[in-house]
PDB file of C-alpha atoms and ligand atoms in Angstrom:
ATOM      1  CA  MET A 160       0.036  -0.046   0.140  1.00 76.00           C
ATOM      2  CA  ALA A 161       1.201   3.420  -0.904  1.00 86.00           C
ATOM      3  CA  MET A 162       2.312   5.706   2.051  1.00 94.00           C
ATOM      4  CA  SER A 163       0.306   8.693   3.012  1.00 96.00           C
ATOM      5  CA  GLN A 164       1.521  12.217   1.762  1.00 97.00           C
ATOM      6  CA  ALA A 165       1.830  13.214   5.522  1.00 97.00           C
ATOM      7  CA  GLU A 166       4.317  10.280   6.191  1.00 96.00           C
ATOM      8  CA  ILE A 167       6.180  11.047   2.820  1.00 97.00           C
ATOM      9  CA  GLU A 168       6.638  14.789   3.924  1.00 98.00           C
ATOM     10  CA  ARG A 169       7.675  13.693   7.384  1.00 97.00           C
ATOM     11  CA  ILE A 170      10.475  11.484   6.188  1.00 98.00           C
ATOM     12  CA  ALA A 171      11.534  14.238   3.842  1.00 98.00           C
ATOM     13  CA  ASP A 172      11.722  16.546   6.746  1.00 98.00           C
ATOM     14  CA  TYR A 173      13.823  14.109   8.761  1.00 98.00           C
ATOM     15  CA  LEU A 174      16.418  13.901   6.139  1.00 98.00           C
ATOM     16  CA  LEU A 175      16.446  17.502   5.431  1.00 98.00           C
ATOM     17  CA  GLN A 176      16.782  18.244   9.020  1.00 98.00           C
ATOM     18  CA  ALA A 177      19.778  15.720   9.247  1.00 98.00           C
ATOM     19  CA  GLU A 178      21.575  17.413   6.369  1.00 98.00           C
ATOM     20  CA  ALA A 179      20.919  20.943   7.935  1.00 98.00           C
ATOM     21  CA  ASP A 180      22.262  19.834  11.389  1.00 98.00           C
ATOM     22  CA  ARG A 181      24.968  17.978   9.866  1.00 98.00           C
ATOM     23  CA  ARG A 182      24.191  14.968  11.755  1.00 98.00           C
ATOM     24  CA  GLU A 183      24.050  11.279  10.864  1.00 98.00           C
ATOM     25  CA  VAL A 184      20.569   9.623  11.669  1.00 98.00           C
ATOM     26  CA  PRO A 185      19.393   6.237  11.929  1.00 97.00           C
ATOM     27  CA  ALA A 186      18.265   4.655   8.422  1.00 96.00           C
ATOM     28  CA  LEU A 187      14.365   4.779   7.822  1.00 95.00           C
ATOM     29  CA  ALA A 188      13.579   0.985   8.184  1.00 85.00           C
ATOM     30  CA  GLU A 189      14.779   1.715  11.900  1.00 88.00           C
ATOM     31  CA  THR A 190      12.908   4.901  12.674  1.00 91.00           C
ATOM     32  CA  HIS A 191      10.084   5.070  10.033  1.00 86.00           C
ATOM     33  CA  ALA A 192       9.212   2.217   7.814  1.00 87.00           C
ATOM     34  CA  VAL A 193      10.393  -0.154   5.134  1.00 89.00           C
ATOM     35  CA  LEU A 194       9.474   1.864   2.132  1.00 94.00           C
ATOM     36  CA  GLU A 195       8.604   0.531  -1.245  1.00 96.00           C
ATOM     37  CA  MET A 196      10.639   1.790  -4.104  1.00 96.00           C
ATOM     38  CA  ALA A 197       7.811   4.252  -5.454  1.00 96.00           C
ATOM     39  CA  ASP A 198       7.403   5.647  -2.070  1.00 97.00           C
ATOM     40  CA  ALA A 199      11.321   6.197  -1.661  1.00 98.00           C
ATOM     41  CA  TYR A 200      11.312   8.157  -4.970  1.00 98.00           C
ATOM     42  CA  ARG A 201       8.240  10.127  -3.683  1.00 97.00           C
ATOM     43  CA  VAL A 202      10.300  11.173  -0.488  1.00 98.00           C
ATOM     44  CA  GLN A 203      13.040  12.175  -2.864  1.00 98.00           C
ATOM     45  CA  GLY A 204      10.649  14.313  -5.000  1.00 98.00           C
ATOM     46  CA  VAL A 205       9.383  16.081  -1.987  1.00 98.00           C
ATOM     47  CA  LEU A 206      12.809  16.754  -0.649  1.00 98.00           C
ATOM     48  CA  ILE A 207      14.012  18.307  -3.990  1.00 98.00           C
ATOM     49  CA  GLY A 208      10.790  20.058  -4.316  1.00 98.00           C
ATOM     50  CA  ARG A 209      11.286  21.811  -0.860  1.00 98.00           C
ATOM     51  CA  LYS A 210      14.746  22.622  -2.139  1.00 98.00           C
ATOM     52  CA  GLU A 211      13.410  24.175  -5.227  1.00 98.00           C
ATOM     53  CA  SER A 212      10.961  26.150  -3.394  1.00 98.00           C
ATOM     54  CA  ALA A 213      13.789  27.722  -1.107  1.00 98.00           C
ATOM     55  CA  GLY A 214      15.314  29.073  -4.580  1.00 98.00           C
ATOM     56  CA  ASP A 215      17.391  26.047  -5.424  1.00 98.00           C
ATOM     57  CA  ARG A 216      17.314  24.807  -9.277  1.00 98.00           C
ATOM     58  CA  LEU A 217      17.458  21.344 -11.097  1.00 98.00           C
ATOM     59  CA  VAL A 218      20.598  21.338 -13.351  1.00 98.00           C
ATOM     60  CA  GLY A 219      20.826  17.519 -13.883  1.00 98.00           C
ATOM     61  CA  TRP A 220      20.581  14.283 -12.461  1.00 99.00           C
ATOM     62  CA  LYS A 221      22.872  11.492 -11.112  1.00 98.00           C
ATOM     63  CA  LEU A 222      23.048   7.905 -11.240  1.00 98.00           C
ATOM     64  CA  GLY A 223      24.471   5.755  -8.383  1.00 98.00           C
ATOM     65  CA  LEU A 224      25.453   2.161  -7.675  1.00 98.00           C
ATOM     66  CA  THR A 225      25.928   1.618 -11.320  1.00 98.00           C
ATOM     67  CA  SER A 226      29.186  -0.103 -11.045  1.00 98.00           C
ATOM     68  CA  ARG A 227      30.064  -3.399  -9.417  1.00 98.00           C
ATOM     69  CA  ALA A 228      32.709  -1.700  -7.140  1.00 98.00           C
ATOM     70  CA  LYS A 229      30.076   0.478  -5.741  1.00 98.00           C
ATOM     71  CA  GLN A 230      27.514  -2.066  -5.306  1.00 98.00           C
ATOM     72  CA  LYS A 231      29.894  -4.242  -3.428  1.00 98.00           C
ATOM     73  CA  ALA A 232      31.044  -1.367  -1.286  1.00 98.00           C
ATOM     74  CA  MET A 233      27.709  -0.430  -0.409  1.00 98.00           C
ATOM     75  CA  GLY A 234      25.826  -3.708  -0.383  1.00 97.00           C
ATOM     76  CA  VAL A 235      23.034  -2.701  -2.631  1.00 97.00           C
ATOM     77  CA  PHE A 236      22.997  -4.468  -5.907  1.00 97.00           C
ATOM     78  CA  ALA A 237      20.740  -2.117  -8.260  1.00 98.00           C
ATOM     79  CA  PRO A 238      21.342   1.220  -9.777  1.00 98.00           C
ATOM     80  CA  VAL A 239      19.430   4.412  -8.284  1.00 98.00           C
ATOM     81  CA  TYR A 240      19.105   7.884  -9.515  1.00 98.00           C
ATOM     82  CA  GLY A 241      18.912  11.404  -7.730  1.00 98.00           C
ATOM     83  CA  ALA A 242      18.370  14.930  -8.703  1.00 98.00           C
ATOM     84  CA  LEU A 243      21.485  17.469  -8.968  1.00 98.00           C
ATOM     85  CA  LEU A 244      20.668  20.796  -7.986  1.00 99.00           C
ATOM     86  CA  ALA A 245      22.731  24.162  -8.621  1.00 98.00           C
ATOM     87  CA  SER A 246      23.682  24.202  -4.721  1.00 98.00           C
ATOM     88  CA  ASN A 247      25.353  20.902  -5.439  1.00 98.00           C
ATOM     89  CA  LEU A 248      27.900  22.055  -7.781  1.00 98.00           C
ATOM     90  CA  LEU A 249      31.216  23.335  -6.665  1.00 98.00           C
ATOM     91  CA  SER A 250      32.346  26.443  -8.312  1.00 97.00           C
ATOM     92  CA  GLN A 251      35.865  25.807  -7.045  1.00 98.00           C
ATOM     93  CA  PRO A 252      37.908  22.624  -6.432  1.00 98.00           C
ATOM     94  CA  GLU A 253      37.348  22.987  -2.777  1.00 98.00           C
ATOM     95  CA  VAL A 254      35.172  21.105  -0.354  1.00 98.00           C
ATOM     96  CA  PRO A 255      34.007  22.745   2.688  1.00 98.00           C
ATOM     97  CA  TYR A 256      34.420  19.773   5.098  1.00 98.00           C
ATOM     98  CA  ARG A 257      32.552  21.440   8.015  1.00 98.00           C
ATOM     99  CA  LYS A 258      29.416  21.594   5.921  1.00 97.00           C
ATOM    100  CA  LEU A 259      29.353  18.050   5.674  1.00 98.00           C
ATOM    101  CA  ILE A 260      28.670  14.847   7.839  1.00 98.00           C
ATOM    102  CA  HIS A 261      31.150  12.232   6.512  1.00 98.00           C
ATOM    103  CA  PRO A 262      31.797  12.865   3.064  1.00 98.00           C
ATOM    104  CA  ARG A 263      33.509  10.466   0.447  1.00 98.00           C
ATOM    105  CA  VAL A 264      34.797  11.282  -3.017  1.00 99.00           C
ATOM    106  CA  GLU A 265      34.430   9.232  -6.049  1.00 98.00           C
ATOM    107  CA  PRO A 266      35.293   9.676  -9.957  1.00 98.00           C
ATOM    108  CA  GLU A 267      32.671   9.872 -12.378  1.00 98.00           C
ATOM    109  CA  ILE A 268      32.115  10.602 -16.128  1.00 98.00           C
ATOM    110  CA  ALA A 269      29.852  13.615 -16.441  1.00 98.00           C
ATOM    111  CA  LEU A 270      27.766  13.810 -19.790  1.00 98.00           C
ATOM    112  CA  VAL A 271      25.845  17.084 -20.740  1.00 98.00           C
ATOM    113  CA  LEU A 272      22.927  16.621 -22.955  1.00 98.00           C
ATOM    114  CA  GLY A 273      22.516  18.327 -26.288  1.00 98.00           C
ATOM    115  CA  GLU A 274      18.930  17.287 -26.684  1.00 98.00           C
ATOM    116  CA  ASP A 275      15.866  16.377 -24.461  1.00 98.00           C
ATOM    117  CA  LEU A 276      15.488  12.740 -23.849  1.00 98.00           C
ATOM    118  CA  THR A 277      12.202  11.007 -22.890  1.00 98.00           C
ATOM    119  CA  GLY A 278      11.749   7.686 -21.740  1.00 98.00           C
ATOM    120  CA  PRO A 279      10.372   4.796 -21.714  1.00 97.00           C
ATOM    121  CA  GLY A 280      11.938   2.905 -24.822  1.00 98.00           C
ATOM    122  CA  ILE A 281      15.212   4.725 -24.988  1.00 98.00           C
ATOM    123  CA  THR A 282      18.017   2.601 -26.271  1.00 98.00           C
ATOM    124  CA  PRO A 283      21.846   3.214 -25.196  1.00 98.00           C
ATOM    125  CA  ALA A 284      22.508   4.217 -28.759  1.00 98.00           C
ATOM    126  CA  GLN A 285      19.439   6.743 -28.631  1.00 98.00           C
ATOM    127  CA  ALA A 286      20.769   7.974 -25.218  1.00 98.00           C
ATOM    128  CA  LEU A 287      24.180   8.533 -26.611  1.00 98.00           C
ATOM    129  CA  ALA A 288      23.028  10.290 -29.576  1.00 98.00           C
ATOM    130  CA  ALA A 289      21.235  12.834 -27.285  1.00 98.00           C
ATOM    131  CA  VAL A 290      24.620  13.643 -25.445  1.00 98.00           C
ATOM    132  CA  ARG A 291      26.625  16.491 -26.631  1.00 98.00           C
ATOM    133  CA  TRP A 292      29.748  16.496 -24.254  1.00 98.00           C
ATOM    134  CA  ALA A 293      31.597  14.417 -21.742  1.00 98.00           C
ATOM    135  CA  LEU A 294      33.612  15.883 -18.714  1.00 98.00           C
ATOM    136  CA  PRO A 295      35.408  14.598 -15.967  1.00 98.00           C
ATOM    137  CA  ALA A 296      33.786  14.755 -12.357  1.00 98.00           C
ATOM    138  CA  LEU A 297      34.509  14.230  -8.892  1.00 99.00           C
ATOM    139  CA  GLU A 298      31.311  13.547  -6.664  1.00 99.00           C
ATOM    140  CA  VAL A 299      31.391  14.169  -3.029  1.00 99.00           C
ATOM    141  CA  ILE A 300      28.665  12.068  -1.600  1.00 98.00           C
ATOM    142  CA  ASP A 301      27.328  12.386   2.154  1.00 98.00           C
ATOM    143  CA  SER A 302      24.839   9.935   3.230  1.00 98.00           C
ATOM    144  CA  ARG A 303      22.676  11.510   5.904  1.00 98.00           C
ATOM    145  CA  TYR A 304      22.398   7.872   7.501  1.00 98.00           C
ATOM    146  CA  GLN A 305      24.593   6.453  10.252  1.00 98.00           C
ATOM    147  CA  SER A 306      27.854   5.033   9.036  1.00 97.00           C
ATOM    148  CA  PHE A 307      26.866   5.192   5.444  1.00 98.00           C
ATOM    149  CA  LYS A 308      24.612   2.140   5.926  1.00 97.00           C
ATOM    150  CA  PHE A 309      21.433   2.002   3.982  1.00 97.00           C
ATOM    151  CA  THR A 310      19.021  -0.334   2.068  1.00 96.00           C
ATOM    152  CA  MET A 311      17.928   0.589  -1.607  1.00 97.00           C
ATOM    153  CA  PRO A 312      14.784   2.558  -0.695  1.00 97.00           C
ATOM    154  CA  ASP A 313      16.777   4.321   2.069  1.00 97.00           C
ATOM    155  CA  VAL A 314      19.456   5.749  -0.310  1.00 98.00           C
ATOM    156  CA  VAL A 315      16.655   6.771  -2.836  1.00 98.00           C
ATOM    157  CA  ALA A 316      14.739   8.763  -0.306  1.00 98.00           C
ATOM    158  CA  ASP A 317      18.085  10.463   0.642  1.00 98.00           C
ATOM    159  CA  ASN A 318      18.523  11.455  -2.816  1.00 98.00           C
ATOM    160  CA  ALA A 319      21.262   8.996  -3.398  1.00 98.00           C
ATOM    161  CA  SER A 320      23.433  10.343  -0.861  1.00 98.00           C
ATOM    162  CA  THR A 321      24.023  13.575  -3.090  1.00 98.00           C
ATOM    163  CA  ALA A 322      25.958  16.570  -1.562  1.00 98.00           C
ATOM    164  CA  LEU A 323      28.507  18.290  -3.608  1.00 98.00           C
ATOM    165  CA  ALA A 324      30.362  17.606  -7.299  1.00 98.00           C
ATOM    166  CA  LEU A 325      33.077  19.111  -9.057  1.00 98.00           C
ATOM    167  CA  VAL A 326      32.576  19.063 -12.977  1.00 98.00           C
ATOM    168  CA  GLY A 327      35.524  19.765 -15.213  1.00 98.00           C
ATOM    169  CA  THR A 328      35.462  23.043 -17.363  1.00 96.00           C
ATOM    170  CA  LYS A 329      36.798  21.610 -20.839  1.00 97.00           C
ATOM    171  CA  PRO A 330      34.017  19.452 -22.358  1.00 98.00           C
ATOM    172  CA  VAL A 331      34.850  17.107 -25.049  1.00 98.00           C
ATOM    173  CA  PRO A 332      32.590  16.244 -27.665  1.00 98.00           C
ATOM    174  CA  VAL A 333      31.335  12.777 -26.958  1.00 98.00           C
ATOM    175  CA  GLU A 334      31.579  11.728 -30.643  1.00 96.00           C
ATOM    176  CA  ALA A 335      35.431  11.942 -30.202  1.00 93.00           C
ATOM    177  CA  LEU A 336      35.306   9.302 -27.288  1.00 98.00           C
ATOM    178  CA  ASP A 337      34.674   5.546 -26.754  1.00 98.00           C
ATOM    179  CA  LEU A 338      33.264   5.872 -23.324  1.00 98.00           C
ATOM    180  CA  PRO A 339      33.503   1.901 -22.342  1.00 98.00           C
ATOM    181  CA  THR A 340      37.180   2.016 -22.740  1.00 98.00           C
ATOM    182  CA  LEU A 341      37.920   5.477 -21.486  1.00 98.00           C
ATOM    183  CA  GLY A 342      40.518   4.868 -18.631  1.00 98.00           C
ATOM    184  CA  ALA A 343      40.556   6.638 -15.170  1.00 98.00           C
ATOM    185  CA  VAL A 344      42.907   6.889 -12.195  1.00 98.00           C
ATOM    186  CA  PHE A 345      41.851   7.764  -8.814  1.00 98.00           C
ATOM    187  CA  LEU A 346      44.326   9.154  -6.430  1.00 98.00           C
ATOM    188  CA  LYS A 347      44.355  10.320  -2.855  1.00 98.00           C
ATOM    189  CA  ASN A 348      47.096  12.196  -1.631  1.00 98.00           C
ATOM    190  CA  GLY A 349      49.367  11.271  -4.640  1.00 98.00           C
ATOM    191  CA  GLN A 350      48.625   7.674  -4.127  1.00 98.00           C
ATOM    192  CA  VAL A 351      46.584   5.311  -6.491  1.00 98.00           C
ATOM    193  CA  GLU A 352      43.168   4.495  -4.771  1.00 98.00           C
ATOM    194  CA  ALA A 353      41.827   2.632  -7.725  1.00 98.00           C
ATOM    195  CA  THR A 354      41.725   2.533 -11.740  1.00 98.00           C
ATOM    196  CA  ALA A 355      38.956   1.692 -13.843  1.00 98.00           C
ATOM    197  CA  ALA A 356      37.483   2.359 -17.330  1.00 98.00           C
ATOM    198  CA  GLY A 357      33.903   3.482 -18.453  1.00 98.00           C
ATOM    199  CA  ALA A 358      32.746  -0.020 -18.988  1.00 98.00           C
ATOM    200  CA  ALA A 359      32.606  -0.135 -15.143  1.00 98.00           C
ATOM    201  CA  VAL A 360      29.342   1.771 -15.238  1.00 98.00           C
ATOM    202  CA  LEU A 361      26.838  -0.967 -16.378  1.00 98.00           C
ATOM    203  CA  GLY A 362      29.193  -1.707 -19.400  1.00 98.00           C
ATOM    204  CA  ASP A 363      28.842   1.679 -21.005  1.00 98.00           C
ATOM    205  CA  PRO A 364      27.686   4.857 -19.360  1.00 98.00           C
ATOM    206  CA  ALA A 365      25.349   5.145 -22.239  1.00 98.00           C
ATOM    207  CA  VAL A 366      23.384   2.407 -20.505  1.00 98.00           C
ATOM    208  CA  ALA A 367      23.221   4.315 -17.346  1.00 98.00           C
ATOM    209  CA  LEU A 368      21.826   7.447 -19.210  1.00 98.00           C
ATOM    210  CA  ALA A 369      19.204   5.192 -21.187  1.00 98.00           C
ATOM    211  CA  LEU A 370      18.122   3.677 -17.709  1.00 98.00           C
ATOM    212  CA  LEU A 371      17.672   7.137 -16.185  1.00 98.00           C
ATOM    213  CA  ALA A 372      15.732   8.325 -19.013  1.00 98.00           C
ATOM    214  CA  ASN A 373      13.498   5.224 -18.811  1.00 98.00           C
ATOM    215  CA  GLU A 374      12.775   5.581 -15.042  1.00 98.00           C
ATOM    216  CA  LEU A 375      12.071   9.172 -15.205  1.00 98.00           C
ATOM    217  CA  GLY A 376       9.706   8.557 -18.181  1.00 97.00           C
ATOM    218  CA  GLN A 377       7.916   6.239 -15.734  1.00 95.00           C
ATOM    219  CA  ARG A 378       7.347   9.239 -13.402  1.00 93.00           C
ATOM    220  CA  GLY A 379       6.317  11.586 -16.391  1.00 95.00           C
ATOM    221  CA  LEU A 380       9.704  13.264 -16.198  1.00 97.00           C
ATOM    222  CA  SER A 381      12.007  14.147 -19.180  1.00 98.00           C
ATOM    223  CA  LEU A 382      15.922  14.821 -19.452  1.00 98.00           C
ATOM    224  CA  LYS A 383      16.372  18.238 -21.013  1.00 98.00           C
ATOM    225  CA  ALA A 384      19.047  19.596 -23.152  1.00 98.00           C
ATOM    226  CA  GLY A 385      21.720  21.339 -21.078  1.00 98.00           C
ATOM    227  CA  GLN A 386      21.296  19.137 -18.110  1.00 98.00           C
ATOM    228  CA  VAL A 387      24.429  17.377 -16.500  1.00 98.00           C
ATOM    229  CA  ILE A 388      24.345  13.790 -15.875  1.00 98.00           C
ATOM    230  CA  LEU A 389      26.688  12.055 -13.430  1.00 99.00           C
ATOM    231  CA  SER A 390      26.730   8.485 -14.901  1.00 98.00           C
ATOM    232  CA  GLY A 391      27.823   6.895 -11.512  1.00 98.00           C
ATOM    233  CA  ALA A 392      31.099   6.357  -9.697  1.00 98.00           C
ATOM    234  CA  LEU A 393      33.653   4.139 -11.565  1.00 98.00           C
ATOM    235  CA  THR A 394      35.231   2.757  -8.432  1.00 98.00           C
ATOM    236  CA  ALA A 395      34.352   2.694  -4.646  1.00 98.00           C
ATOM    237  CA  ALA A 396      34.375   5.967  -3.032  1.00 98.00           C
ATOM    238  CA  THR A 397      37.313   7.111  -0.638  1.00 98.00           C
ATOM    239  CA  PRO A 398      36.396   8.817   2.763  1.00 98.00           C
ATOM    240  CA  VAL A 399      38.042  12.294   3.201  1.00 98.00           C
ATOM    241  CA  GLU A 400      39.301  14.562   5.727  1.00 98.00           C
ATOM    242  CA  PRO A 401      40.515  18.019   5.847  1.00 98.00           C
ATOM    243  CA  GLY A 402      43.937  18.365   4.336  1.00 98.00           C
ATOM    244  CA  ASP A 403      43.010  15.521   1.754  1.00 98.00           C
ATOM    245  CA  LEU A 404      43.866  16.029  -1.988  1.00 98.00           C
ATOM    246  CA  ILE A 405      41.763  13.976  -4.300  1.00 99.00           C
ATOM    247  CA  GLU A 406      42.571  13.577  -8.143  1.00 98.00           C
ATOM    248  CA  ALA A 407      41.023  11.826 -11.021  1.00 98.00           C
ATOM    249  CA  ARG A 408      43.012  11.442 -14.145  1.00 98.00           C
ATOM    250  CA  PHE A 409      40.927  10.436 -17.114  1.00 98.00           C
ATOM    251  CA  ALA A 410      42.127   9.410 -20.535  1.00 97.00           C
ATOM    252  CA  SER A 411      41.056  11.947 -23.117  1.00 96.00           C
ATOM    253  CA  LEU A 412      38.948  13.977 -20.472  1.00 98.00           C
ATOM    254  CA  GLY A 413      41.777  15.447 -18.622  1.00 98.00           C
ATOM    255  CA  SER A 414      42.300  15.720 -14.879  1.00 98.00           C
ATOM    256  CA  LEU A 415      40.524  17.053 -11.858  1.00 98.00           C
ATOM    257  CA  SER A 416      41.512  17.614  -8.294  1.00 98.00           C
ATOM    258  CA  LEU A 417      39.667  18.454  -5.203  1.00 98.00           C
ATOM    259  CA  CYS A 418      41.178  19.985  -1.657  1.00 98.00           C
ATOM    260  CA  ILE A 419      39.256  19.053   1.283  1.00 98.00           C
ATOM    261  CA  LEU A 420      39.200  22.320   3.436  1.00 98.00           C
ATOM    262  CA  ASP A 421      38.403  22.533   7.292  1.00 97.00           C
ATOM    263  CA  THR A 422      35.837  25.216   6.342  1.00 95.00           C
ATOM    264  CA  GLU A 423      32.221  25.732   6.332  1.00 93.00           C
TER     265      GLU A 423
HETATM  266  C1  LIG B 237      25.002   6.076  -2.836  1.00 68.69           C
HETATM  267  C2  LIG B 237      25.344   7.176  -4.034  1.00 68.69           C
HETATM  268  C3  LIG B 237      25.990   6.450  -5.079  1.00 68.69           C
HETATM  269  C4  LIG B 237      27.478   6.317  -7.054  1.00 68.69           C
HETATM  270  O1  LIG B 237      27.909   7.113  -8.058  1.00 68.69           O
HETATM  271  O2  LIG B 237      27.405   5.337  -7.250  1.00 68.69           O
HETATM  272  C5  LIG B 237      26.667   7.104  -6.193  1.00 68.69           C
HETATM  273  C6  LIG B 237      26.291   5.996  -1.978  1.00 68.69           C
HETATM  274  O3  LIG B 237      27.057   5.355  -2.269  1.00 68.69           O
HETATM  275  O4  LIG B 237      26.264   6.494  -1.050  1.00 68.69           O
HETATM  276  O5  LIG B 237      26.552   8.256  -6.235  1.00 68.69           O
HETATM  277 MG1  LIG B 238      28.110   8.984  -7.402  1.00 68.69          MG
END
């Protein structure tokens, strides 16, 4: 049975409050209820709607748990998605650590759409044809749940742990790339944490994009030209602390680095 709107809104408030207080909270199964997936996306929708009413703006979407490395690390074995708002995008390569709860950073391939994309029925080839640019990205995730422990509906309600993201500034036309074989080296303080290629993401980031368009289509939503899509981490995320320097070096896309600062 679908959850009442009042309960959906209570859960959205619980998660927004945790974010505002910079406090990790018990997962929903312990405090509220075991959510069905449709209800988890309703919570996410309310939470994003609250932020938009407060002046924030949708700039794109993100996929999560699209690589085996991430699925194994988090114990959730299916992809999810969340909304990206203007407030999630870093304008400088610096993470204000004291705004966050227990951030982790992960390397991703970002895609910028040149055309709208509306599911259902979108194939990976159609999805790729709608993409104009690819960019390197470092996503800073920050689950609002204790110890980053969650079920699939929990993480969906929490907008897929979205906090901040740094997206590169030199877009590369996607036609010039072969996304599955695009290599990435992920470093923390100069040490290699992990290496991967685009195929880590469901075999091809275009598969992730098609999945997103089709899932949104089921909710009557479309992807729009100009939106930025984070296709999902290629490797497991690494926990960060003030003073850390995180870097991702991508074949063809260039490099990005991010300093973790002890600031708000
Ligand atoms: C969920 C978010 C996953 C990704 O790229 O896999 C994600 C989490 O791991 O907390 O953003
Ligand atoms: Mg991610």
